[in-house]
Structure formats: C-alpha cells, structure tokens
PDB file of C-alpha atoms in Angstrom:
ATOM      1  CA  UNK A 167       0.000   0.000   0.000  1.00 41.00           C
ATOM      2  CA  UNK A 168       3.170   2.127   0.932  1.00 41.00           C
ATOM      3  CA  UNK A 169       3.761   1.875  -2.733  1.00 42.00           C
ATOM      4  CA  UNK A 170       1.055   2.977  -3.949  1.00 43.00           C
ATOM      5  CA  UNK A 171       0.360   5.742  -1.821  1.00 45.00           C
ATOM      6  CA  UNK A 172       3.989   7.587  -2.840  1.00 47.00           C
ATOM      7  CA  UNK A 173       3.790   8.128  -6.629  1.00 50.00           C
ATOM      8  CA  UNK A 174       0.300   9.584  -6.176  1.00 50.00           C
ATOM      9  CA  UNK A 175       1.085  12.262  -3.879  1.00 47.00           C
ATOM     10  CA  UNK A 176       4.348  13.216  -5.775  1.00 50.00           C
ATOM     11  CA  UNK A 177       2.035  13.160  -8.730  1.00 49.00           C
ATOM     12  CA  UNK A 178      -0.316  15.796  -7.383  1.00 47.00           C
ATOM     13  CA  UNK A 179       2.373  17.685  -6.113  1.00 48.00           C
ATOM     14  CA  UNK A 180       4.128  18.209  -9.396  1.00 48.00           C
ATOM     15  CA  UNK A 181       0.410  19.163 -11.031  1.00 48.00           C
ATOM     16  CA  UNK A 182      -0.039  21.785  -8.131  1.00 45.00           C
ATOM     17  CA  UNK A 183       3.074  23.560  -8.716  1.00 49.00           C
ATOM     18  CA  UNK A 184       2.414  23.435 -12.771  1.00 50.00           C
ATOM     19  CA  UNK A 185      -0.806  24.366 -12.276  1.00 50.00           C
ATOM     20  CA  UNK A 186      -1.114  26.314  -9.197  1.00 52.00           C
ATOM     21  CA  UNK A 187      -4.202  25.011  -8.324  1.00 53.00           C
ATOM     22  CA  UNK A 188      -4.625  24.750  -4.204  1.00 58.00           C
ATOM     23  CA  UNK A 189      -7.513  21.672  -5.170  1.00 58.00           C
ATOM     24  CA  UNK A 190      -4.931  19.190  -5.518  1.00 57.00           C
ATOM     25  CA  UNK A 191      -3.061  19.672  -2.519  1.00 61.00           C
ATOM     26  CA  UNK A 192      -1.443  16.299  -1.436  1.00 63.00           C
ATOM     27  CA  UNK A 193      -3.423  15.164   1.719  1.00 65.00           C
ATOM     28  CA  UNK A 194      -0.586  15.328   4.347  1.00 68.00           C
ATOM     29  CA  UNK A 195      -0.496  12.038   6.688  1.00 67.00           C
ATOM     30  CA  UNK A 196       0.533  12.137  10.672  1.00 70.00           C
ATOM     31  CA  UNK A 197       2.689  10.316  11.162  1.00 72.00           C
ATOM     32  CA  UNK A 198       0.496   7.288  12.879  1.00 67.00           C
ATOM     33  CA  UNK A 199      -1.582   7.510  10.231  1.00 67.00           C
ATOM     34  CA  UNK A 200       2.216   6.731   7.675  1.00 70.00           C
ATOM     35  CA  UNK A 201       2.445   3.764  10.144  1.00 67.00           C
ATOM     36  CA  UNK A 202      -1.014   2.343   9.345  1.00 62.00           C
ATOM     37  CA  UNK A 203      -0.231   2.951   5.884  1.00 59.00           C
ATOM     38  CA  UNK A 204       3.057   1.036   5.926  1.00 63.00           C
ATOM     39  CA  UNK A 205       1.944  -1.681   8.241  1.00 60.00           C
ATOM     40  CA  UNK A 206      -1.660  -2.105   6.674  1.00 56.00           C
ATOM     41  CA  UNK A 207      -4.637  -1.215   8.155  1.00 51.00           C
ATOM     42  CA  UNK A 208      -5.954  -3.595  10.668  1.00 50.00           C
ATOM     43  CA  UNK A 209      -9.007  -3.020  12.947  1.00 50.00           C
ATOM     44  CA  UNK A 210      -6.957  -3.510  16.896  1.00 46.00           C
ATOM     45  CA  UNK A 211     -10.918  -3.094  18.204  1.00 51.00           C
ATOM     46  CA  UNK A 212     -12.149  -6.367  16.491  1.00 52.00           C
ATOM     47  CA  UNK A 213      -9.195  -8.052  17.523  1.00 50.00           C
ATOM     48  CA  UNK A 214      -9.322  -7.502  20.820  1.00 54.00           C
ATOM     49  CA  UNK A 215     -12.826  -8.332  21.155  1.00 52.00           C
ATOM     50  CA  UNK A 216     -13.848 -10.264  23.789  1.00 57.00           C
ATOM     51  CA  UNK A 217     -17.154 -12.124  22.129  1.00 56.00           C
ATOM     52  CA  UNK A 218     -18.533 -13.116  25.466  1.00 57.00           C
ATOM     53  CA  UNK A 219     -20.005  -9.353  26.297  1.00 55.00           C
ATOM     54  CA  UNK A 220     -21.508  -8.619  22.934  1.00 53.00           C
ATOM     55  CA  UNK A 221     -24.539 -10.422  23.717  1.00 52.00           C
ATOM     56  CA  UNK A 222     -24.974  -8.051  27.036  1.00 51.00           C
ATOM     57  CA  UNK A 223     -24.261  -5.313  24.839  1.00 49.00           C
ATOM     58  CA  UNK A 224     -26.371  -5.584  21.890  1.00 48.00           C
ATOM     59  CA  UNK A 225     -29.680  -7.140  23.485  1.00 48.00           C
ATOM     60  CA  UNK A 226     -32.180  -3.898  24.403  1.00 49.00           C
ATOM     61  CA  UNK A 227     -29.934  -2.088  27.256  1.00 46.00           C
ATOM     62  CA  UNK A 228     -33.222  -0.162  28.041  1.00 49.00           C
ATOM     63  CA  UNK A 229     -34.658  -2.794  30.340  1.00 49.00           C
ATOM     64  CA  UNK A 230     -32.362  -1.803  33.033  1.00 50.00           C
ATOM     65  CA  UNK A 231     -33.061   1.896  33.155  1.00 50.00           C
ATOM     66  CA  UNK A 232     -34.506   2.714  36.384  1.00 52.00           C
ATOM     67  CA  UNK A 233     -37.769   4.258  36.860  1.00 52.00           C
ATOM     68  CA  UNK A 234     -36.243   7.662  38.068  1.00 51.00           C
ATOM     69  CA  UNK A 235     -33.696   7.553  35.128  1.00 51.00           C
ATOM     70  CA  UNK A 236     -34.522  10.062  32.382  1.00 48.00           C
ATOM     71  CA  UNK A 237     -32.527   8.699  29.366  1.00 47.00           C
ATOM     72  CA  UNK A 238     -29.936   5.719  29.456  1.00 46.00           C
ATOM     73  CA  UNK A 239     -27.451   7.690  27.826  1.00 49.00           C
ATOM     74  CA  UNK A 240     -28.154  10.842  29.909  1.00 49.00           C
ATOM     75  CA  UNK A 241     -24.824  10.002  31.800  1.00 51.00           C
ATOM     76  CA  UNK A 242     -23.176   9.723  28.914  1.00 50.00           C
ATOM     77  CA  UNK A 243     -22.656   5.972  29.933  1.00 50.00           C
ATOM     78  CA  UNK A 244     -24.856   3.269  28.514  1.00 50.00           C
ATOM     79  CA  UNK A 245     -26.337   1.279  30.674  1.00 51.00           C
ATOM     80  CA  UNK A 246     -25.336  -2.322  29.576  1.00 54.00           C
ATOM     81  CA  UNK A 247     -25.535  -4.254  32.493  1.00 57.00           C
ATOM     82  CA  UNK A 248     -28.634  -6.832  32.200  1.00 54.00           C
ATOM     83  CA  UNK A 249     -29.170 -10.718  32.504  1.00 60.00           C
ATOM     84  CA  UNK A 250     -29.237 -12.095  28.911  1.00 55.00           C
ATOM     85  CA  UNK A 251     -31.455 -14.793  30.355  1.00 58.00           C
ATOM     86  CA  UNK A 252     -33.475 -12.753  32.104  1.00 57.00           C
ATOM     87  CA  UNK A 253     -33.896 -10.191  29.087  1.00 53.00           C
ATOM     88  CA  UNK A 254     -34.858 -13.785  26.907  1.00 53.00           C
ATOM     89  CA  UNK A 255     -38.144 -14.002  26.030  1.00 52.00           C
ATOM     90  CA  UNK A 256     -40.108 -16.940  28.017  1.00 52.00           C
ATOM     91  CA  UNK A 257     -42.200 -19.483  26.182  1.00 51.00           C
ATOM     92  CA  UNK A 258     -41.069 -18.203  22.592  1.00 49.00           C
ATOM     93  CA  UNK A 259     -42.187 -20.942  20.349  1.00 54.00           C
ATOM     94  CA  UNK A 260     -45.904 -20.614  19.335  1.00 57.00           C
ATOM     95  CA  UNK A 261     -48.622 -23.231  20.632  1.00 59.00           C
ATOM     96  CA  UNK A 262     -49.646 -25.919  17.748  1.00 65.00           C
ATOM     97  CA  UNK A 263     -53.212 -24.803  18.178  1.00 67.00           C
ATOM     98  CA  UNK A 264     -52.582 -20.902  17.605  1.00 69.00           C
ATOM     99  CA  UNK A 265     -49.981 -22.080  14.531  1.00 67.00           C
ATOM    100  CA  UNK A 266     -53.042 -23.804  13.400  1.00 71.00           C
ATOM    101  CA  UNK A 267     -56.013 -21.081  13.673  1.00 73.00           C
ATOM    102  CA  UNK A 268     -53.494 -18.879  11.948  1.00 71.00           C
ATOM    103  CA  UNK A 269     -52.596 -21.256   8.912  1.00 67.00           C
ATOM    104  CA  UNK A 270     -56.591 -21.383   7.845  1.00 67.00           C
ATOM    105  CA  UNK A 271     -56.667 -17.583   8.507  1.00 67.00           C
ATOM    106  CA  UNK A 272     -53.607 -17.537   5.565  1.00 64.00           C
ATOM    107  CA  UNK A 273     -55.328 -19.904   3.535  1.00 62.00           C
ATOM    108  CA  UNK A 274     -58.769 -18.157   3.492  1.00 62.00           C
ATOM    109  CA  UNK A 275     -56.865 -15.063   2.616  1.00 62.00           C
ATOM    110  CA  UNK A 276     -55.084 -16.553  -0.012  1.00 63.00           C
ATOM    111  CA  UNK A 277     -58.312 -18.211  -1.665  1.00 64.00           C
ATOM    112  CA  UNK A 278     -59.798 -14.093  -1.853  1.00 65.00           C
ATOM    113  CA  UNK A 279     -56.577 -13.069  -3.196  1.00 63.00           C
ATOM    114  CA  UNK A 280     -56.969 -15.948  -5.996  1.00 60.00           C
ATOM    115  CA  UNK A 281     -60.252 -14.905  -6.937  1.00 64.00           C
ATOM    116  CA  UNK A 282     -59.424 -11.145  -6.902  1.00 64.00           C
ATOM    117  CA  UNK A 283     -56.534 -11.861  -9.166  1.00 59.00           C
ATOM    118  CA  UNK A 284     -58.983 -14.174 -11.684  1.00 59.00           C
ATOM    119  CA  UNK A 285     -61.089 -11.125 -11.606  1.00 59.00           C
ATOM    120  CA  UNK A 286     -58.574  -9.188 -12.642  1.00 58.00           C
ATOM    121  CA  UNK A 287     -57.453 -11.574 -15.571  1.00 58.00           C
ATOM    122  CA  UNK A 288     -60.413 -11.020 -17.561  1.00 58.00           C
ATOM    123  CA  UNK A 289     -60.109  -7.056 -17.552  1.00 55.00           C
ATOM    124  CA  UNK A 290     -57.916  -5.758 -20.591  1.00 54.00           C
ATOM    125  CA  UNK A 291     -54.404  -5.441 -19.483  1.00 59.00           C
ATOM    126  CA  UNK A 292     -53.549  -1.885 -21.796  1.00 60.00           C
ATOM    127  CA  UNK A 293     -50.269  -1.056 -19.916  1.00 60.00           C
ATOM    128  CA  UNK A 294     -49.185  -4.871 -21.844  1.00 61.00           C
ATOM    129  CA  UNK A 295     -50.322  -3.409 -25.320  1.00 64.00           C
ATOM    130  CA  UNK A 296     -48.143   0.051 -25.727  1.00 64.00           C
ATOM    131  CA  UNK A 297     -46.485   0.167 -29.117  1.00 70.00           C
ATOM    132  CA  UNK A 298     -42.460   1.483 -28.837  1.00 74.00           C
ATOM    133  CA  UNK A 299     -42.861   2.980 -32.046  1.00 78.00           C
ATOM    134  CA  UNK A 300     -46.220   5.168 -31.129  1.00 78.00           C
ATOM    135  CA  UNK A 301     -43.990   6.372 -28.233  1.00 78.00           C
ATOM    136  CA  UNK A 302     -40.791   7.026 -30.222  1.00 83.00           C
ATOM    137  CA  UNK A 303     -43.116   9.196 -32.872  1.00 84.00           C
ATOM    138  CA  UNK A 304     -44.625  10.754 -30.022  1.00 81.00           C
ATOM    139  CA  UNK A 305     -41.359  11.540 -28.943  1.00 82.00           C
ATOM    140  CA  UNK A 306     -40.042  12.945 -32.051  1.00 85.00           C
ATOM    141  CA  UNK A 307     -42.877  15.035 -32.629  1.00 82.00           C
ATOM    142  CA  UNK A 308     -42.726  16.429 -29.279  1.00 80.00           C
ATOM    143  CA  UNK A 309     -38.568  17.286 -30.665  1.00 80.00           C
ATOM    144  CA  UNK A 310     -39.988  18.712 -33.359  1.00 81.00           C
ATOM    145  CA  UNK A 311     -42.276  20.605 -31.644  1.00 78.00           C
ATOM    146  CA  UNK A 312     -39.517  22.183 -29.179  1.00 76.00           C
ATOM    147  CA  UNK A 313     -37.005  22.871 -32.245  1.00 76.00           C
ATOM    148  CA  UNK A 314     -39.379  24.743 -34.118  1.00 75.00           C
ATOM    149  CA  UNK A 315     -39.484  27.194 -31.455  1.00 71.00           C
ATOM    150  CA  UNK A 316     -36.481  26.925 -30.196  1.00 74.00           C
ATOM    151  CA  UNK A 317     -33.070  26.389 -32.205  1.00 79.00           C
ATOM    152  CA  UNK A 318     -30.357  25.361 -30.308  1.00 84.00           C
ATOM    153  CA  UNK A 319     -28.267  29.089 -30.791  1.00 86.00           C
ATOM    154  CA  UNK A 320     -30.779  31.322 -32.259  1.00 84.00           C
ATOM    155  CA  UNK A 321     -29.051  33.991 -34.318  1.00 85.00           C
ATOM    156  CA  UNK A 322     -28.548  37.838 -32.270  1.00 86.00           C
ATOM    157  CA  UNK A 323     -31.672  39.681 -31.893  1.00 85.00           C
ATOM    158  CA  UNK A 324     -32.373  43.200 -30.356  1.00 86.00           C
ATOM    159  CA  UNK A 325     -32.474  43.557 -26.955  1.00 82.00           C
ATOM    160  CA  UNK A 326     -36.075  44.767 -27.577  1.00 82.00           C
ATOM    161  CA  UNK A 327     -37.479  41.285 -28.080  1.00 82.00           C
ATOM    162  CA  UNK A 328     -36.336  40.159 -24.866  1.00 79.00           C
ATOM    163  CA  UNK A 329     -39.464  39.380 -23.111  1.00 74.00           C
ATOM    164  CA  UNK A 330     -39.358  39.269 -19.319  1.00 71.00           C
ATOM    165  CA  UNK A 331     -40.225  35.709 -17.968  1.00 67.00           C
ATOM    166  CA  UNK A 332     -43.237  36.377 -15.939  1.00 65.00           C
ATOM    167  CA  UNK A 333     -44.558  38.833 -18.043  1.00 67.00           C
ATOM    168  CA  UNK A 334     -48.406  38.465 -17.351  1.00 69.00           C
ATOM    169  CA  UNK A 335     -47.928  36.302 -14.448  1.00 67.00           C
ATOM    170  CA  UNK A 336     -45.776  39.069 -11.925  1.00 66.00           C
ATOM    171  CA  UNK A 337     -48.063  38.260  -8.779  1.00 68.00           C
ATOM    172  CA  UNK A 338     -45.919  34.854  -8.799  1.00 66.00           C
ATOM    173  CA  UNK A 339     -42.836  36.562  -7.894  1.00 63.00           C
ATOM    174  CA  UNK A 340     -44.540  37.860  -4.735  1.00 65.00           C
ATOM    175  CA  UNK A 341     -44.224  34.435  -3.381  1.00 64.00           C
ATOM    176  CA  UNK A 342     -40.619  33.812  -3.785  1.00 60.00           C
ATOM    177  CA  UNK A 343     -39.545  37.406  -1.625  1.00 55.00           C
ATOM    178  CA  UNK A 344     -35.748  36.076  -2.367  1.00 55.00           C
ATOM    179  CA  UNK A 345     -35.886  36.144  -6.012  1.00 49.00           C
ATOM    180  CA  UNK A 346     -37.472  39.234  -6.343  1.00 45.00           C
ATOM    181  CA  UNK A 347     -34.527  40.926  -4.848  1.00 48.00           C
ATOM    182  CA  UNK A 348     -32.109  38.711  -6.783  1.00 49.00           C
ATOM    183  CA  UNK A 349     -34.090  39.436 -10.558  1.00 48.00           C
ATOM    184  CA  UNK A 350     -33.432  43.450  -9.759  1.00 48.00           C
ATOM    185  CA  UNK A 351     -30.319  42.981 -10.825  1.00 47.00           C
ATOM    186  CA  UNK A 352     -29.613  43.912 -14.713  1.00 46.00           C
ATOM    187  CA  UNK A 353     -27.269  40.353 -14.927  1.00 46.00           C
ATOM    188  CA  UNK A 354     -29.424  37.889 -12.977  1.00 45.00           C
ATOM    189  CA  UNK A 355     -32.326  39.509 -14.871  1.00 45.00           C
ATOM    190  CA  UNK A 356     -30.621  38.450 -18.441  1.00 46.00           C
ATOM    191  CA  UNK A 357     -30.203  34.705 -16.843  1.00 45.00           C
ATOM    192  CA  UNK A 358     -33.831  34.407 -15.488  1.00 46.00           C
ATOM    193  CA  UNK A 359     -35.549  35.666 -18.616  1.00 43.00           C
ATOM    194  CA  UNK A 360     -36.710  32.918 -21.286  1.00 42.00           C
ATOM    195  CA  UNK A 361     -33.730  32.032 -23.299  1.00 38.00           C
TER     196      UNK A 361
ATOM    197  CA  UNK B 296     -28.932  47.483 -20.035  1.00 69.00           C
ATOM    198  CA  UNK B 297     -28.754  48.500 -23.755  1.00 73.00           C
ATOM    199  CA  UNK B 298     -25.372  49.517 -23.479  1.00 77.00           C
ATOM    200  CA  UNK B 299     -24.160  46.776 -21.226  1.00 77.00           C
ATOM    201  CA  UNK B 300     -26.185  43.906 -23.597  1.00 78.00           C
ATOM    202  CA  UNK B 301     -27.166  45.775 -26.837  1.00 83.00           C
ATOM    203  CA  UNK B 302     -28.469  42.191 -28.369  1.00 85.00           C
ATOM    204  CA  UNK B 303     -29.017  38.589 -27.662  1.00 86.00           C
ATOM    205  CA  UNK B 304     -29.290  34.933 -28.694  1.00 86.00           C
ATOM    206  CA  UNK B 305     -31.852  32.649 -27.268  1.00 85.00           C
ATOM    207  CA  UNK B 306     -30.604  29.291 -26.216  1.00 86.00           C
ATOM    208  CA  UNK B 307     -32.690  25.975 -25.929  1.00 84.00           C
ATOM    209  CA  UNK B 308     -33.645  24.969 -22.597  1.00 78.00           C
ATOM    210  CA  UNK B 309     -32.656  21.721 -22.292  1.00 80.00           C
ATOM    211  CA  UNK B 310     -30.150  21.072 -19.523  1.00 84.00           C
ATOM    212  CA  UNK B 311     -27.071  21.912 -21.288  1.00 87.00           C
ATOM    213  CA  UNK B 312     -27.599  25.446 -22.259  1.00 87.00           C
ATOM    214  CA  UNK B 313     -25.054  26.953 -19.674  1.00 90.00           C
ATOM    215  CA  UNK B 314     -22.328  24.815 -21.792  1.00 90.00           C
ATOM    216  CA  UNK B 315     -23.508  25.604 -24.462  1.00 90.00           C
ATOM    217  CA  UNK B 316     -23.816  29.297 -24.059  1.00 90.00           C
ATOM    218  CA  UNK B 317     -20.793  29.048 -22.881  1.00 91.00           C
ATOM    219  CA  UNK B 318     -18.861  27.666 -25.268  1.00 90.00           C
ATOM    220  CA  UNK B 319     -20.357  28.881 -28.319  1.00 91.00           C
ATOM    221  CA  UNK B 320     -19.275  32.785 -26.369  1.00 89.00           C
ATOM    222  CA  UNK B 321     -15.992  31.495 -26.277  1.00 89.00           C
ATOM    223  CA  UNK B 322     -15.610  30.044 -30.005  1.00 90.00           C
ATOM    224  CA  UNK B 323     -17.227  33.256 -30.695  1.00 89.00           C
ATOM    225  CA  UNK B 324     -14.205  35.267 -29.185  1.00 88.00           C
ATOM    226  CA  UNK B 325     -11.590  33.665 -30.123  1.00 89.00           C
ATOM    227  CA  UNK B 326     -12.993  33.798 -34.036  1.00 89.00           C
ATOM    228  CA  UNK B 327     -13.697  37.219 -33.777  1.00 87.00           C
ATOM    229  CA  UNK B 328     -11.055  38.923 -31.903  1.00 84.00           C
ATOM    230  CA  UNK B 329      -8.223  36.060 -33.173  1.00 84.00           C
ATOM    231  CA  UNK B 330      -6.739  36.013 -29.395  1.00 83.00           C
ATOM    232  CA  UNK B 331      -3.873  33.562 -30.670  1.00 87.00           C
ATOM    233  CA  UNK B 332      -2.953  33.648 -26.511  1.00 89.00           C
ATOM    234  CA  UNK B 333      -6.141  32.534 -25.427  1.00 89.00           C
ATOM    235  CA  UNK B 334      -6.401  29.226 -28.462  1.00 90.00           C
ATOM    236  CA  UNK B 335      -3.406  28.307 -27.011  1.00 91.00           C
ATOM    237  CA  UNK B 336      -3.870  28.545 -23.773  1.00 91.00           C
ATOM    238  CA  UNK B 337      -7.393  26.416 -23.851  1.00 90.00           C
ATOM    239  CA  UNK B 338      -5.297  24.065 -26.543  1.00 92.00           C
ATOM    240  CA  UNK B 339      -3.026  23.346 -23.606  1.00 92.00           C
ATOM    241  CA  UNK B 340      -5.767  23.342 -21.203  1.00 91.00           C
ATOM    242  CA  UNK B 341      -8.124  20.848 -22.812  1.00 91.00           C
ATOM    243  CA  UNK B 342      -5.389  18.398 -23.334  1.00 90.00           C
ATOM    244  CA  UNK B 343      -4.208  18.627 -19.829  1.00 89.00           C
ATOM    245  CA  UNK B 344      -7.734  18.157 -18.397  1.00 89.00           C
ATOM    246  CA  UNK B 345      -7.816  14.247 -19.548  1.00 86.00           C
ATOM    247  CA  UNK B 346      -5.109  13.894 -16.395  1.00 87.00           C
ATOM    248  CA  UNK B 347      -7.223  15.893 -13.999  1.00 88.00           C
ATOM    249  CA  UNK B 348     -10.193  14.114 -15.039  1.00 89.00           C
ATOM    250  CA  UNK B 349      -8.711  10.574 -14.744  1.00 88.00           C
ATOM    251  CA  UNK B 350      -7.868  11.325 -11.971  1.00 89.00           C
ATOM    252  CA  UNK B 351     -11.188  12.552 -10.617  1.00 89.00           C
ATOM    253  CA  UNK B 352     -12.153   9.119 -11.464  1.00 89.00           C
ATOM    254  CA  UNK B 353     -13.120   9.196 -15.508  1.00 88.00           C
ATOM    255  CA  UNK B 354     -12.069   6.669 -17.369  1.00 87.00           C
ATOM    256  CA  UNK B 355     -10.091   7.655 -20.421  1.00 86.00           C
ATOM    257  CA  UNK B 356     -12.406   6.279 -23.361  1.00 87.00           C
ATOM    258  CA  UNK B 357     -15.512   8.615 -21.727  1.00 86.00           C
ATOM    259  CA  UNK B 358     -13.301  11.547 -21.767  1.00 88.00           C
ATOM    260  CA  UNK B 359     -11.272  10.915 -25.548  1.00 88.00           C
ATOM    261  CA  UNK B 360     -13.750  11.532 -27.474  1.00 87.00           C
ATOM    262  CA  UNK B 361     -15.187  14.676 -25.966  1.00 89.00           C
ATOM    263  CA  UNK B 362     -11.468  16.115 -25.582  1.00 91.00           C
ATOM    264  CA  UNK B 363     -10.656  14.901 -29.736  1.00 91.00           C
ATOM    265  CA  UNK B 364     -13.446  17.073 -31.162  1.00 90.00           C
ATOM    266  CA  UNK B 365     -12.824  19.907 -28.885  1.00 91.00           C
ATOM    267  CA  UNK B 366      -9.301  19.847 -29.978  1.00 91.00           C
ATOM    268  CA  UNK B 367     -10.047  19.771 -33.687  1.00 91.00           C
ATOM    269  CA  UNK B 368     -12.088  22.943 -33.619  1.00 90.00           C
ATOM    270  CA  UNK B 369      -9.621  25.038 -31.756  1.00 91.00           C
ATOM    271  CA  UNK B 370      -7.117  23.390 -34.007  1.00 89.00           C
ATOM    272  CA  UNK B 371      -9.469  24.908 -37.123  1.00 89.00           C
ATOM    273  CA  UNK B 372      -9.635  28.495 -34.950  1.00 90.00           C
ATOM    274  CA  UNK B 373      -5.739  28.355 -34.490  1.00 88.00           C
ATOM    275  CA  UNK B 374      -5.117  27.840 -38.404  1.00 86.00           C
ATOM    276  CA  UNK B 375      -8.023  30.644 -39.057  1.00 82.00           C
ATOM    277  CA  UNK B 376      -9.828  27.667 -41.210  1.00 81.00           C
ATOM    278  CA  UNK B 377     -13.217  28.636 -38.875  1.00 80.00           C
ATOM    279  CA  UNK B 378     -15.132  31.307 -39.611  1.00 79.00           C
ATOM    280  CA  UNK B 379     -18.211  33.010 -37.438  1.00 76.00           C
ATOM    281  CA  UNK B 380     -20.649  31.677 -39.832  1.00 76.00           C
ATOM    282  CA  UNK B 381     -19.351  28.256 -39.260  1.00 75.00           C
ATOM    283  CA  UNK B 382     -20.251  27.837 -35.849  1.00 73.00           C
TER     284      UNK B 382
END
C-alpha cells in the first residue's frame, strides 16, 4: 500500500506547482496515520474483542433503566448491564393450536386473493399493449415541436425582443420574496428571462 | 442594459444550455477577436484536463472523445480555417 500511496502524492504535487491550483493539494499524513499505511490497516478493536459481552451489549440495554432515570445515555454511559437470560423471552415458540387457527386464517386469505386476481385476468391489461414505435413518434414530434421554437443558438436579436419571464404572471414573484430581490439585478435579470 | 447587452441569442432549454452558451461565447471570441494567446492557452488546457479528469475518477475512453473534437475545432480556430458563420 506504501507503494502505492507515494507516486500519487508526488504526482499531485508536481500538477499543483504546474498548475497552481490549491484543489490538488497532497493530503498530508501524521505520522500514525504513515504507520497504518506502511503496516496495513488492521481493525486492533475487532481483535481484541472479547465475544462473550456482545450479547450483554447488543440485546435492548433499556430494560435496566430505572424508573427515576430520564434517558440511558443521559450520563453519557450506557447502561449495559442486564441478565441475557433474564432479558430472553419466556415461552417463545408458538402453541400448535394458535400455529393452526393462523394457517386457515392464511389460507382463506389466499383463496380471496386468488379470486381477486382471476377477476382481474379477464379485464384488458392496456399497460401490456403500448407500441415502442407510437412512443418514439410521439417523442419525435414532441422534438420537433420544441425545435421549431427553439433552435439550439438562435441567431442575435435586439435587446427589444427580450421578453421578461413572468410577463403576465408578476403576482408569482410575490411568493418567492428572495428572487425578487435577486431578478433586480440587470445580470441575474438576463439569466432568469426565457432564453 | 442596452449599453451593457445591446443584443441577444436565445438558447434551448434543455439542460445543457449553460455549456452551451458558454462555449459557443468562447468560439465566438476567439474567431472574432483572433486572441492567438487565449487558443493556445485552452489548446493546452483541454489536453491537460484528460489527467485531472482521470484522476477525478473518468475513465479515459468517456473523456477521448469529448477532448478529440474539442481539440479539432480550436485546431481549425488556431489555423483561421473557422469562420463566425461556421459555428
């Protein structure tokens, strides 16, 4: 990585001094941060992990928060220490009987959804029957249409046909207070006019 | 205003018209006023953008193209082979 790393900062450094450009500027490593570099990056955290506490960590820390206690984290501490067994949740598999009502709940809903969906078989399905090339002569009418009024670079006309934007509809300005005052000037009234 | 911007062009609306304006303003200086300093010194500037923009991540065949055909008109401005009518 130390390899790599090298060329590409002399690189930048040669195109900021041809180019004077402060954009390029070769990020500029501490020197830890050259060690990690050199040495590879490793993660020391995961290492060092012991695997027995992330269980107590990760499973809902609220459940120990004391009545009186406005936030967990108001400390600035989380509070992590809880019984995973205790925090388990007792009698988690589902009786046979309720596993049963709710399969022939399912299966009635399913039977509804089949009929619905034969229902909806015999109506005409027009978003399956759209032509490509109606839609590309839509489209190139609609090109056609925007060409003919405007070329790409029209030729130089007097500044007399420039029409203001909202000519006709002013009272729309008087909801946007910040582009009123930006349109008074003479430039940013040449950009906001209809080009 | 009629002093500052005695005409205009109109441009098409259609996402690209800053560029456009842009550019075409610029081909339309250097044509007219023949600014020999400034051909060159977008000439030199267009081909050293390919580096800048490889290395913001482009890759080279996206860019060539783009950079080729702007570097054959300001090679036809340079030799006076373009005229205003032309562009």
């Amino acid at each position: 990585m130390s390899g790599s790393a090298q060329p590409e900062s002399q690189q930048t450094n040669t195109m900021e001094t041809d180019r004077g450009l402060d954009f390029l500027r070769p990020v500029r490593l501490e020197p830890q941060q050259q060690k990690l570099f050199q040495s590879g990056i490793k993660t020391p955290i995961l290492e060092t992990l012991d695997y027995s506490t992330i269980g107590k960590e990760t499973i809902m820390p609220q459940i120990n928060q004391t009545p009186g206690q406005s936030s967990l984290f108001g400390d600035g501490k989380p509070n992590v220490n809880l019984d995973v067994d205790e925090v388990r949740p007792k009698g988690g598999r589902m009786s046979i009987e309720a596993a049963e009502e709710e399969k022939k709940e399912n299966k009635t809903d399913d039977k509804a959804a089949v009929e619905q969906a034969k229902g909806d078989n015999e109506l005409p399905k027009d978003y399956l029957m759209y032509d490509t090339n109606l839609i590309d002569r839509q489209n190139e009418e609609i090109r056609m249409e925007i060409e003919k009024d405007s070329p790409l670079i029209s030729d130089v006309l007097p500044l007399d046909m420039l029409e203001f934007e909202f000519t006709g509809n002013e009272g729309f300005l008087k909801k946007i207070p910040v582009f009123c005052n930006l349109i008074s000037s003479e430039r940013l009234l040449l950009i906001s006019t209809r080009n | 205003m009629k002093n500052s911007y005695p005409d205009y062009r109109k441009v098409r609306r259609d996402g690209s018209c800053f560029y456009r304006s842009f550019l075409f303003c610029l081909f339309e200086h250097m044509i007219k006023k023949k600014d020999t300093a400034l051909i060159e010194r977008m000439i030199k500037f267009v081909k050293d953008s390919q580096e800048y923009l490889f290395l913001a991540g482009y890759e080279v065949f996206v860019i060539d193209d783009f950079k080729q055909a702007m570097l054959d008109q300001l090679e036809l401005i340079s030799k006076g082979y373009m005229s205003e009518s032309m562009l």
